[in-house]
Amino acid sequence: MAITIKSSSEVEKMRIAGRLAASVLDMITPHVAVGVTTEHLDQICHKFIVDELDAIPAPLNYHGFPKSICTSINNVVCHGIPSEKKLKKGDIINIDITVIKNGYHGDTSKMFIVGKANVKATRICKIAQECMYLGIDLVKPGTHLGEIGQVIGAHAHSQHCSVVRDYCGHGIGQGFHEEPQVLHYDNGKTKQSPILEPGMTFTIEPMINLGNYQVVTSRLDGWTVTTKDRSLSAQWEHTILVTETGHEILTLRAEESI
Ligand code: MF3
Ligand code: CO
Ligand code: CO
């Protein structure tokens, strides 16, 4: 399957799906607090997506994933499964929301610092967000897809952090994970990578580690991805549309001043 170019009516559906996904992060924000379980956050999001948004939580049953959102705490890189574990002061948590509305996907995530933030937590969350925005800034017709990974890798390394290589951003539309793969590091093949065109939609979702880039997947649940060296990891994600003149962030929230 090649990279799909969305028609203007498809773009309109992507805008709606993106806006709804963003609204879930806004809705859940006041609930992220010390003592709350990630299972509770999952239940609130599930109910909101189904009952209020009349949409589908894409993760639920996706390749057997058991919950409606992903909640990834501290050394968990991605695909954390909501559970009865309570949030503690100083935890960092990524909440990743994907909704399907009218057949189209919107995918977005952000970091929360629980209770009082510490220096390391603040730092990794900030660097990962900067990485995402630096990648987004490059999105316009004519850019090579690989340039996104180059700028993200350069920024992470300048801060002595590492970029997860085993997971990447992705095209998105009627499919949750479409072509192309959006690498967040430089694989040395930028010139051979696709050139961005208006109507492409994809995510940028760098996972940045304080320590080494290597990750392991839980042998117990088959999903939870952690840093091999147990260092903190942070991730932010937006769904982006390539426009004639640049880009549109389809999952932008009001709190983001760009
Ligand atoms: N939302 C994730 C992404 O950004 C994918 C989660 S897949 C799941 O691509 F099965 F873990 F939900
Ligand atoms: Co994604
Ligand atoms: Co996601």
PDB file of C-alpha atoms and ligand atoms in Angstrom:
ATOM      1  CA  MET A   1       0.000   0.000   0.000  1.00  0.00           C
ATOM      2  CA  ALA A   2       1.328   3.381  -1.024  1.00  0.00           C
ATOM      3  CA  ILE A   3       0.924   6.591   0.955  1.00  0.00           C
ATOM      4  CA  THR A   4      -2.661   7.782   0.496  1.00  0.00           C
ATOM      5  CA  ILE A   5      -3.487  11.388  -0.385  1.00  0.00           C
ATOM      6  CA  LYS A   6      -6.667  12.427   1.378  1.00  0.00           C
ATOM      7  CA  SER A   7      -9.368  14.188  -0.642  1.00  0.00           C
ATOM      8  CA  SER A   8     -10.892  17.378   0.754  1.00  0.00           C
ATOM      9  CA  SER A   9     -13.872  15.459   2.129  1.00  0.00           C
ATOM     10  CA  GLU A  10     -11.522  12.970   3.794  1.00  0.00           C
ATOM     11  CA  VAL A  11      -9.462  15.838   5.217  1.00  0.00           C
ATOM     12  CA  GLU A  12     -12.642  17.224   6.750  1.00  0.00           C
ATOM     13  CA  LYS A  13     -13.286  13.866   8.456  1.00  0.00           C
ATOM     14  CA  MET A  14      -9.672  13.744   9.657  1.00  0.00           C
ATOM     15  CA  ARG A  15     -10.129  17.233  11.149  1.00  0.00           C
ATOM     16  CA  ILE A  16     -13.160  16.020  13.068  1.00  0.00           C
ATOM     17  CA  ALA A  17     -11.442  12.843  14.324  1.00  0.00           C
ATOM     18  CA  GLY A  18      -8.375  14.856  15.350  1.00  0.00           C
ATOM     19  CA  ARG A  19     -10.438  17.439  17.209  1.00  0.00           C
ATOM     20  CA  LEU A  20     -12.294  14.723  19.112  1.00  0.00           C
ATOM     21  CA  ALA A  21      -9.081  12.907  20.103  1.00  0.00           C
ATOM     22  CA  ALA A  22      -7.654  16.204  21.402  1.00  0.00           C
ATOM     23  CA  SER A  23     -10.828  16.836  23.381  1.00  0.00           C
ATOM     24  CA  VAL A  24     -10.336  13.564  25.261  1.00  0.00           C
ATOM     25  CA  LEU A  25      -6.927  14.739  26.528  1.00  0.00           C
ATOM     26  CA  ASP A  26      -8.500  18.027  27.645  1.00  0.00           C
ATOM     27  CA  MET A  27     -11.344  16.168  29.359  1.00  0.00           C
ATOM     28  CA  ILE A  28      -9.049  13.760  31.254  1.00  0.00           C
ATOM     29  CA  THR A  29      -6.559  16.391  32.446  1.00  0.00           C
ATOM     30  CA  PRO A  30      -8.279  17.283  35.765  1.00  0.00           C
ATOM     31  CA  HIS A  31      -8.568  13.555  36.613  1.00  0.00           C
ATOM     32  CA  VAL A  32      -4.824  12.874  36.454  1.00  0.00           C
ATOM     33  CA  ALA A  33      -3.828  13.077  40.131  1.00  0.00           C
ATOM     34  CA  VAL A  34      -2.063  11.246  42.963  1.00  0.00           C
ATOM     35  CA  GLY A  35      -3.964   8.100  44.027  1.00  0.00           C
ATOM     36  CA  VAL A  36      -5.986   7.695  40.832  1.00  0.00           C
ATOM     37  CA  THR A  37      -5.678   4.353  39.023  1.00  0.00           C
ATOM     38  CA  THR A  38      -5.001   4.162  35.311  1.00  0.00           C
ATOM     39  CA  GLU A  39      -7.971   1.767  35.106  1.00  0.00           C
ATOM     40  CA  HIS A  40     -10.156   4.655  36.333  1.00  0.00           C
ATOM     41  CA  LEU A  41      -8.687   6.986  33.682  1.00  0.00           C
ATOM     42  CA  ASP A  42      -9.425   4.320  31.054  1.00  0.00           C
ATOM     43  CA  GLN A  43     -13.033   4.002  32.194  1.00  0.00           C
ATOM     44  CA  ILE A  44     -13.616   7.761  32.101  1.00  0.00           C
ATOM     45  CA  CYS A  45     -12.086   8.058  28.629  1.00  0.00           C
ATOM     46  CA  HIS A  46     -13.984   5.043  27.294  1.00  0.00           C
ATOM     47  CA  LYS A  47     -17.306   6.407  28.491  1.00  0.00           C
ATOM     48  CA  PHE A  48     -16.577   9.899  27.138  1.00  0.00           C
ATOM     49  CA  ILE A  49     -15.483   8.606  23.714  1.00  0.00           C
ATOM     50  CA  VAL A  50     -18.468   6.278  23.341  1.00  0.00           C
ATOM     51  CA  ASP A  51     -21.267   8.250  25.027  1.00  0.00           C
ATOM     52  CA  GLU A  52     -20.298  11.910  24.511  1.00  0.00           C
ATOM     53  CA  LEU A  53     -18.334  11.769  21.254  1.00  0.00           C
ATOM     54  CA  ASP A  54     -20.284   8.906  19.649  1.00  0.00           C
ATOM     55  CA  ALA A  55     -16.909   7.572  18.524  1.00  0.00           C
ATOM     56  CA  ILE A  56     -14.876   4.373  18.870  1.00  0.00           C
ATOM     57  CA  PRO A  57     -11.764   3.988  21.055  1.00  0.00           C
ATOM     58  CA  ALA A  58      -9.378   2.528  18.469  1.00  0.00           C
ATOM     59  CA  PRO A  59      -6.988   0.711  20.857  1.00  0.00           C
ATOM     60  CA  LEU A  60      -9.725  -1.532  22.336  1.00  0.00           C
ATOM     61  CA  ASN A  61      -9.213  -5.009  20.824  1.00  0.00           C
ATOM     62  CA  TYR A  62      -6.653  -3.629  18.348  1.00  0.00           C
ATOM     63  CA  HIS A  63      -4.470  -6.711  17.796  1.00  0.00           C
ATOM     64  CA  GLY A  64      -5.900  -7.849  21.125  1.00  0.00           C
ATOM     65  CA  PHE A  65      -5.066  -4.724  23.170  1.00  0.00           C
ATOM     66  CA  PRO A  66      -7.398  -5.005  26.198  1.00  0.00           C
ATOM     67  CA  LYS A  67      -8.195  -1.346  27.003  1.00  0.00           C
ATOM     68  CA  SER A  68      -9.413   1.868  25.346  1.00  0.00           C
ATOM     69  CA  ILE A  69      -6.354   4.064  25.992  1.00  0.00           C
ATOM     70  CA  CYS A  70      -2.640   3.552  26.590  1.00  0.00           C
ATOM     71  CA  THR A  71      -1.159   4.770  29.892  1.00  0.00           C
ATOM     72  CA  SER A  72       2.638   4.665  30.039  1.00  0.00           C
ATOM     73  CA  ILE A  73       4.273   5.580  33.347  1.00  0.00           C
ATOM     74  CA  ASN A  74       7.933   6.540  34.048  1.00  0.00           C
ATOM     75  CA  ASN A  75      10.198   3.897  32.425  1.00  0.00           C
ATOM     76  CA  VAL A  76       7.296   2.637  30.281  1.00  0.00           C
ATOM     77  CA  VAL A  77       7.950   3.838  26.738  1.00  0.00           C
ATOM     78  CA  CYS A  78       4.539   3.098  25.180  1.00  0.00           C
ATOM     79  CA  HIS A  79       1.576   0.691  25.083  1.00  0.00           C
ATOM     80  CA  GLY A  80       1.140   0.657  28.860  1.00  0.00           C
ATOM     81  CA  ILE A  81      -2.101  -1.124  29.811  1.00  0.00           C
ATOM     82  CA  PRO A  82      -4.408   0.674  32.266  1.00  0.00           C
ATOM     83  CA  SER A  83      -4.509  -1.213  35.569  1.00  0.00           C
ATOM     84  CA  GLU A  84      -5.389  -0.895  39.275  1.00  0.00           C
ATOM     85  CA  LYS A  85      -1.961   0.654  39.931  1.00  0.00           C
ATOM     86  CA  LYS A  86      -2.302   4.105  41.526  1.00  0.00           C
ATOM     87  CA  LEU A  87      -0.479   7.193  40.313  1.00  0.00           C
ATOM     88  CA  LYS A  88       2.189   8.460  42.750  1.00  0.00           C
ATOM     89  CA  LYS A  89       3.599  11.931  43.365  1.00  0.00           C
ATOM     90  CA  GLY A  90       6.285  12.688  40.786  1.00  0.00           C
ATOM     91  CA  ASP A  91       5.215  10.007  38.296  1.00  0.00           C
ATOM     92  CA  ILE A  92       5.247  10.979  34.637  1.00  0.00           C
ATOM     93  CA  ILE A  93       2.484   9.461  32.536  1.00  0.00           C
ATOM     94  CA  ASN A  94       1.760   9.479  28.847  1.00  0.00           C
ATOM     95  CA  ILE A  95      -1.890   9.142  27.930  1.00  0.00           C
ATOM     96  CA  ASP A  96      -2.365   8.111  24.305  1.00  0.00           C
ATOM     97  CA  ILE A  97      -5.803   8.531  22.753  1.00  0.00           C
ATOM     98  CA  THR A  98      -6.959   7.272  19.378  1.00  0.00           C
ATOM     99  CA  VAL A  99     -10.569   7.654  18.288  1.00  0.00           C
ATOM    100  CA  ILE A 100     -12.390   6.576  15.159  1.00  0.00           C
ATOM    101  CA  LYS A 101     -15.160   8.896  13.935  1.00  0.00           C
ATOM    102  CA  ASN A 102     -16.998   8.393  10.639  1.00  0.00           C
ATOM    103  CA  GLY A 103     -14.369   5.791   9.738  1.00  0.00           C
ATOM    104  CA  TYR A 104     -11.352   8.075  10.234  1.00  0.00           C
ATOM    105  CA  HIS A 105      -8.710   8.034  13.012  1.00  0.00           C
ATOM    106  CA  GLY A 106      -7.339  10.825  15.208  1.00  0.00           C
ATOM    107  CA  ASP A 107      -4.278   9.899  17.312  1.00  0.00           C
ATOM    108  CA  THR A 108      -2.630  12.063  19.979  1.00  0.00           C
ATOM    109  CA  SER A 109      -0.804  11.815  23.285  1.00  0.00           C
ATOM    110  CA  LYS A 110       0.750  14.019  25.924  1.00  0.00           C
ATOM    111  CA  MET A 111       2.738  13.780  29.130  1.00  0.00           C
ATOM    112  CA  PHE A 112       1.389  14.613  32.569  1.00  0.00           C
ATOM    113  CA  ILE A 113       3.498  15.110  35.679  1.00  0.00           C
ATOM    114  CA  VAL A 114       1.607  13.826  38.725  1.00  0.00           C
ATOM    115  CA  GLY A 115       1.662  16.056  41.806  1.00  0.00           C
ATOM    116  CA  LYS A 116       4.925  17.902  42.360  1.00  0.00           C
ATOM    117  CA  ALA A 117       7.365  17.698  39.465  1.00  0.00           C
ATOM    118  CA  ASN A 118      11.036  16.828  39.929  1.00  0.00           C
ATOM    119  CA  VAL A 119      13.912  18.036  37.741  1.00  0.00           C
ATOM    120  CA  LYS A 120      14.461  14.809  35.768  1.00  0.00           C
ATOM    121  CA  ALA A 121      10.749  14.358  35.070  1.00  0.00           C
ATOM    122  CA  THR A 122      10.315  17.936  33.898  1.00  0.00           C
ATOM    123  CA  ARG A 123      13.407  17.710  31.721  1.00  0.00           C
ATOM    124  CA  ILE A 124      12.534  14.534  29.817  1.00  0.00           C
ATOM    125  CA  CYS A 125       8.946  15.663  29.243  1.00  0.00           C
ATOM    126  CA  LYS A 126      10.106  19.030  27.907  1.00  0.00           C
ATOM    127  CA  ILE A 127      12.781  17.587  25.618  1.00  0.00           C
ATOM    128  CA  ALA A 128      10.341  15.066  24.123  1.00  0.00           C
ATOM    129  CA  GLN A 129       7.803  17.832  23.444  1.00  0.00           C
ATOM    130  CA  GLU A 130      10.479  20.012  21.835  1.00  0.00           C
ATOM    131  CA  CYS A 131      11.447  17.043  19.636  1.00  0.00           C
ATOM    132  CA  MET A 132       7.854  16.658  18.469  1.00  0.00           C
ATOM    133  CA  TYR A 133       7.448  20.369  17.670  1.00  0.00           C
ATOM    134  CA  LEU A 134      10.799  20.522  15.821  1.00  0.00           C
ATOM    135  CA  GLY A 135       9.602  17.639  13.643  1.00  0.00           C
ATOM    136  CA  ILE A 136       6.210  19.257  13.051  1.00  0.00           C
ATOM    137  CA  ASP A 137       7.892  22.553  12.051  1.00  0.00           C
ATOM    138  CA  LEU A 138       9.460  20.823   9.039  1.00  0.00           C
ATOM    139  CA  VAL A 139       6.186  19.511   7.653  1.00  0.00           C
ATOM    140  CA  LYS A 140       5.410  21.147   4.302  1.00  0.00           C
ATOM    141  CA  PRO A 141       5.314  20.066   0.636  1.00  0.00           C
ATOM    142  CA  GLY A 142       8.810  19.251  -0.594  1.00  0.00           C
ATOM    143  CA  THR A 143      10.279  18.131   2.723  1.00  0.00           C
ATOM    144  CA  HIS A 144      11.760  14.638   2.772  1.00  0.00           C
ATOM    145  CA  LEU A 145      10.069  12.536   5.446  1.00  0.00           C
ATOM    146  CA  GLY A 146      13.513  11.567   6.764  1.00  0.00           C
ATOM    147  CA  GLU A 147      14.278  15.173   7.704  1.00  0.00           C
ATOM    148  CA  ILE A 148      11.824  14.812  10.580  1.00  0.00           C
ATOM    149  CA  GLY A 149      13.891  12.050  12.147  1.00  0.00           C
ATOM    150  CA  GLN A 150      17.100  13.976  11.528  1.00  0.00           C
ATOM    151  CA  VAL A 151      15.963  17.059  13.443  1.00  0.00           C
ATOM    152  CA  ILE A 152      14.435  15.014  16.266  1.00  0.00           C
ATOM    153  CA  GLY A 153      17.547  12.871  16.662  1.00  0.00           C
ATOM    154  CA  ALA A 154      19.820  15.913  16.615  1.00  0.00           C
ATOM    155  CA  HIS A 155      17.848  17.667  19.342  1.00  0.00           C
ATOM    156  CA  ALA A 156      17.580  14.580  21.573  1.00  0.00           C
ATOM    157  CA  HIS A 157      21.296  13.850  21.261  1.00  0.00           C
ATOM    158  CA  SER A 158      22.216  17.502  21.937  1.00  0.00           C
ATOM    159  CA  GLN A 159      20.432  17.027  25.281  1.00  0.00           C
ATOM    160  CA  HIS A 160      22.208  13.686  25.925  1.00  0.00           C
ATOM    161  CA  CYS A 161      18.968  11.791  25.496  1.00  0.00           C
ATOM    162  CA  SER A 162      18.226   8.912  23.111  1.00  0.00           C
ATOM    163  CA  VAL A 163      15.489   8.193  20.567  1.00  0.00           C
ATOM    164  CA  VAL A 164      13.543   4.914  20.596  1.00  0.00           C
ATOM    165  CA  ARG A 165      14.043   3.151  17.246  1.00  0.00           C
ATOM    166  CA  ASP A 166      11.662   0.211  17.523  1.00  0.00           C
ATOM    167  CA  TYR A 167       8.469   2.324  17.295  1.00  0.00           C
ATOM    168  CA  CYS A 168       7.705   5.169  14.952  1.00  0.00           C
ATOM    169  CA  GLY A 169       5.027   7.564  13.733  1.00  0.00           C
ATOM    170  CA  HIS A 170       2.727   6.435  10.954  1.00  0.00           C
ATOM    171  CA  GLY A 171       0.363   7.435   8.205  1.00  0.00           C
ATOM    172  CA  ILE A 172      -3.203   7.584   9.477  1.00  0.00           C
ATOM    173  CA  GLY A 173      -6.671   7.800   7.972  1.00  0.00           C
ATOM    174  CA  GLN A 174      -9.202   5.030   7.541  1.00  0.00           C
ATOM    175  CA  GLY A 175      -6.394   2.864   8.862  1.00  0.00           C
ATOM    176  CA  PHE A 176      -4.919   3.305  12.352  1.00  0.00           C
ATOM    177  CA  HIS A 177      -1.385   2.591  11.107  1.00  0.00           C
ATOM    178  CA  GLU A 178      -0.931   3.361   7.405  1.00  0.00           C
ATOM    179  CA  GLU A 179       2.164   3.987   5.327  1.00  0.00           C
ATOM    180  CA  PRO A 180       4.577   5.674   5.679  1.00  0.00           C
ATOM    181  CA  GLN A 181       6.582   4.881   8.805  1.00  0.00           C
ATOM    182  CA  VAL A 182       7.733   8.158  10.344  1.00  0.00           C
ATOM    183  CA  LEU A 183      11.150   7.548  11.911  1.00  0.00           C
ATOM    184  CA  HIS A 184      12.204   9.749  14.814  1.00  0.00           C
ATOM    185  CA  TYR A 185      15.924   9.186  14.208  1.00  0.00           C
ATOM    186  CA  ASP A 186      18.281   9.557  11.247  1.00  0.00           C
ATOM    187  CA  ASN A 187      18.630   6.272   9.362  1.00  0.00           C
ATOM    188  CA  GLY A 188      20.964   7.820   6.790  1.00  0.00           C
ATOM    189  CA  LYS A 189      18.426   7.452   3.969  1.00  0.00           C
ATOM    190  CA  THR A 190      16.708  10.847   4.018  1.00  0.00           C
ATOM    191  CA  LYS A 191      17.263  11.523   0.314  1.00  0.00           C
ATOM    192  CA  GLN A 192      15.559   8.207  -0.563  1.00  0.00           C
ATOM    193  CA  SER A 193      12.621   8.888   1.788  1.00  0.00           C
ATOM    194  CA  PRO A 194       9.209  10.049   0.466  1.00  0.00           C
ATOM    195  CA  ILE A 195       8.685  13.744  -0.337  1.00  0.00           C
ATOM    196  CA  LEU A 196       5.738  15.253   1.503  1.00  0.00           C
ATOM    197  CA  GLU A 197       2.699  16.266  -0.542  1.00  0.00           C
ATOM    198  CA  PRO A 198      -0.524  18.111   0.323  1.00  0.00           C
ATOM    199  CA  GLY A 199      -3.198  15.723   1.588  1.00  0.00           C
ATOM    200  CA  MET A 200      -0.864  13.351   3.409  1.00  0.00           C
ATOM    201  CA  THR A 201      -1.784  12.723   7.050  1.00  0.00           C
ATOM    202  CA  PHE A 202       0.574  11.101   9.538  1.00  0.00           C
ATOM    203  CA  THR A 203       1.604  11.183  13.178  1.00  0.00           C
ATOM    204  CA  ILE A 204       4.811  12.442  14.748  1.00  0.00           C
ATOM    205  CA  GLU A 205       5.265  10.777  18.142  1.00  0.00           C
ATOM    206  CA  PRO A 206       8.867  10.670  19.352  1.00  0.00           C
ATOM    207  CA  MET A 207       9.686   8.470  22.350  1.00  0.00           C
ATOM    208  CA  ILE A 208      12.707   9.980  24.076  1.00  0.00           C
ATOM    209  CA  ASN A 209      14.709   8.234  26.816  1.00  0.00           C
ATOM    210  CA  LEU A 210      16.917   9.778  29.499  1.00  0.00           C
ATOM    211  CA  GLY A 211      19.269   6.799  29.116  1.00  0.00           C
ATOM    212  CA  ASN A 212      19.859   4.275  26.348  1.00  0.00           C
ATOM    213  CA  TYR A 213      17.534   3.875  23.327  1.00  0.00           C
ATOM    214  CA  GLN A 214      17.006   0.144  23.817  1.00  0.00           C
ATOM    215  CA  VAL A 215      13.580  -1.139  24.861  1.00  0.00           C
ATOM    216  CA  VAL A 216      12.022  -4.435  25.940  1.00  0.00           C
ATOM    217  CA  THR A 217       8.445  -5.711  25.612  1.00  0.00           C
ATOM    218  CA  SER A 218       6.821  -7.406  28.593  1.00  0.00           C
ATOM    219  CA  ARG A 219       6.773 -11.205  28.330  1.00  0.00           C
ATOM    220  CA  LEU A 220       3.864 -11.204  30.773  1.00  0.00           C
ATOM    221  CA  ASP A 221       1.327  -9.036  28.924  1.00  0.00           C
ATOM    222  CA  GLY A 222       2.888  -8.870  25.449  1.00  0.00           C
ATOM    223  CA  TRP A 223       2.322  -5.102  25.238  1.00  0.00           C
ATOM    224  CA  THR A 224       4.100  -2.967  27.838  1.00  0.00           C
ATOM    225  CA  VAL A 225       7.299  -1.522  26.361  1.00  0.00           C
ATOM    226  CA  THR A 226       9.930  -0.337  28.877  1.00  0.00           C
ATOM    227  CA  THR A 227      13.415   1.102  28.628  1.00  0.00           C
ATOM    228  CA  LYS A 228      16.000  -1.679  28.930  1.00  0.00           C
ATOM    229  CA  ASP A 229      18.078   0.396  31.377  1.00  0.00           C
ATOM    230  CA  ARG A 230      14.934   1.409  33.366  1.00  0.00           C
ATOM    231  CA  SER A 231      15.522   5.123  32.609  1.00  0.00           C
ATOM    232  CA  LEU A 232      12.616   7.551  32.246  1.00  0.00           C
ATOM    233  CA  SER A 233      10.951   7.878  28.852  1.00  0.00           C
ATOM    234  CA  ALA A 234       8.575  10.539  27.507  1.00  0.00           C
ATOM    235  CA  GLN A 235       6.413  10.793  24.397  1.00  0.00           C
ATOM    236  CA  TRP A 236       4.132  13.360  22.744  1.00  0.00           C
ATOM    237  CA  GLU A 237       2.055  12.765  19.643  1.00  0.00           C
ATOM    238  CA  HIS A 238       0.096  14.798  17.137  1.00  0.00           C
ATOM    239  CA  THR A 239      -1.736  13.907  13.924  1.00  0.00           C
ATOM    240  CA  ILE A 240      -0.549  16.242  11.146  1.00  0.00           C
ATOM    241  CA  LEU A 241      -1.972  17.183   7.741  1.00  0.00           C
ATOM    242  CA  VAL A 242       0.339  18.399   4.967  1.00  0.00           C
ATOM    243  CA  THR A 243      -1.290  21.478   3.400  1.00  0.00           C
ATOM    244  CA  GLU A 244      -0.397  23.437   0.217  1.00  0.00           C
ATOM    245  CA  THR A 245       1.647  25.889   2.255  1.00  0.00           C
ATOM    246  CA  GLY A 246       2.782  23.889   5.281  1.00  0.00           C
ATOM    247  CA  HIS A 247       0.829  21.865   7.773  1.00  0.00           C
ATOM    248  CA  GLU A 248      -2.144  21.757  10.075  1.00  0.00           C
ATOM    249  CA  ILE A 249      -1.976  20.059  13.492  1.00  0.00           C
ATOM    250  CA  LEU A 250      -5.266  18.155  13.503  1.00  0.00           C
ATOM    251  CA  THR A 251      -5.035  17.295  17.223  1.00  0.00           C
ATOM    252  CA  LEU A 252      -4.004  20.741  18.507  1.00  0.00           C
ATOM    253  CA  ARG A 253      -5.308  21.648  21.991  1.00  0.00           C
ATOM    254  CA  ALA A 254      -6.204  25.137  23.225  1.00  0.00           C
ATOM    255  CA  GLU A 255      -3.379  24.979  25.810  1.00  0.00           C
ATOM    256  CA  GLU A 256      -0.810  24.849  22.982  1.00  0.00           C
ATOM    257  CA  SER A 257       0.238  28.332  21.956  1.00  0.00           C
ATOM    258  CA  ILE A 258       1.541  27.771  18.427  1.00  0.00           C
TER     259      ILE A 258
HETATM  260  N1  MF3 B   1      -1.795   5.064  19.831  1.00  0.00           N
HETATM  261  C1  MF3 B   1      -0.623   4.284  19.537  1.00  0.00           C
HETATM  262  C2  MF3 B   1       0.078   5.000  18.426  1.00  0.00           C
HETATM  263  O1  MF3 B   1       0.355   6.135  18.601  1.00  0.00           O
HETATM  264  C3  MF3 B   1      -0.915   2.866  19.185  1.00  0.00           C
HETATM  265  C4  MF3 B   1      -1.506   2.092  20.284  1.00  0.00           C
HETATM  266  S1  MF3 B   1      -1.806   0.516  19.716  1.00  0.00           S
HETATM  267  C5  MF3 B   1      -2.483  -0.234  21.045  1.00  0.00           C
HETATM  268  O2  MF3 B   1       0.321   4.534  17.349  1.00  0.00           O
HETATM  269  F1  MF3 B   1      -2.908  -1.347  20.631  1.00  0.00           F
HETATM  270  F2  MF3 B   1      -1.554  -0.338  21.991  1.00  0.00           F
HETATM  271  F3  MF3 B   1      -3.440   0.502  21.503  1.00  0.00           F
HETATM  272 CO    CO B   2       0.260   6.958  16.688  1.00  0.00          CO
HETATM  273 CO    CO B   3      -1.072   7.228  19.726  1.00  0.00          CO
END
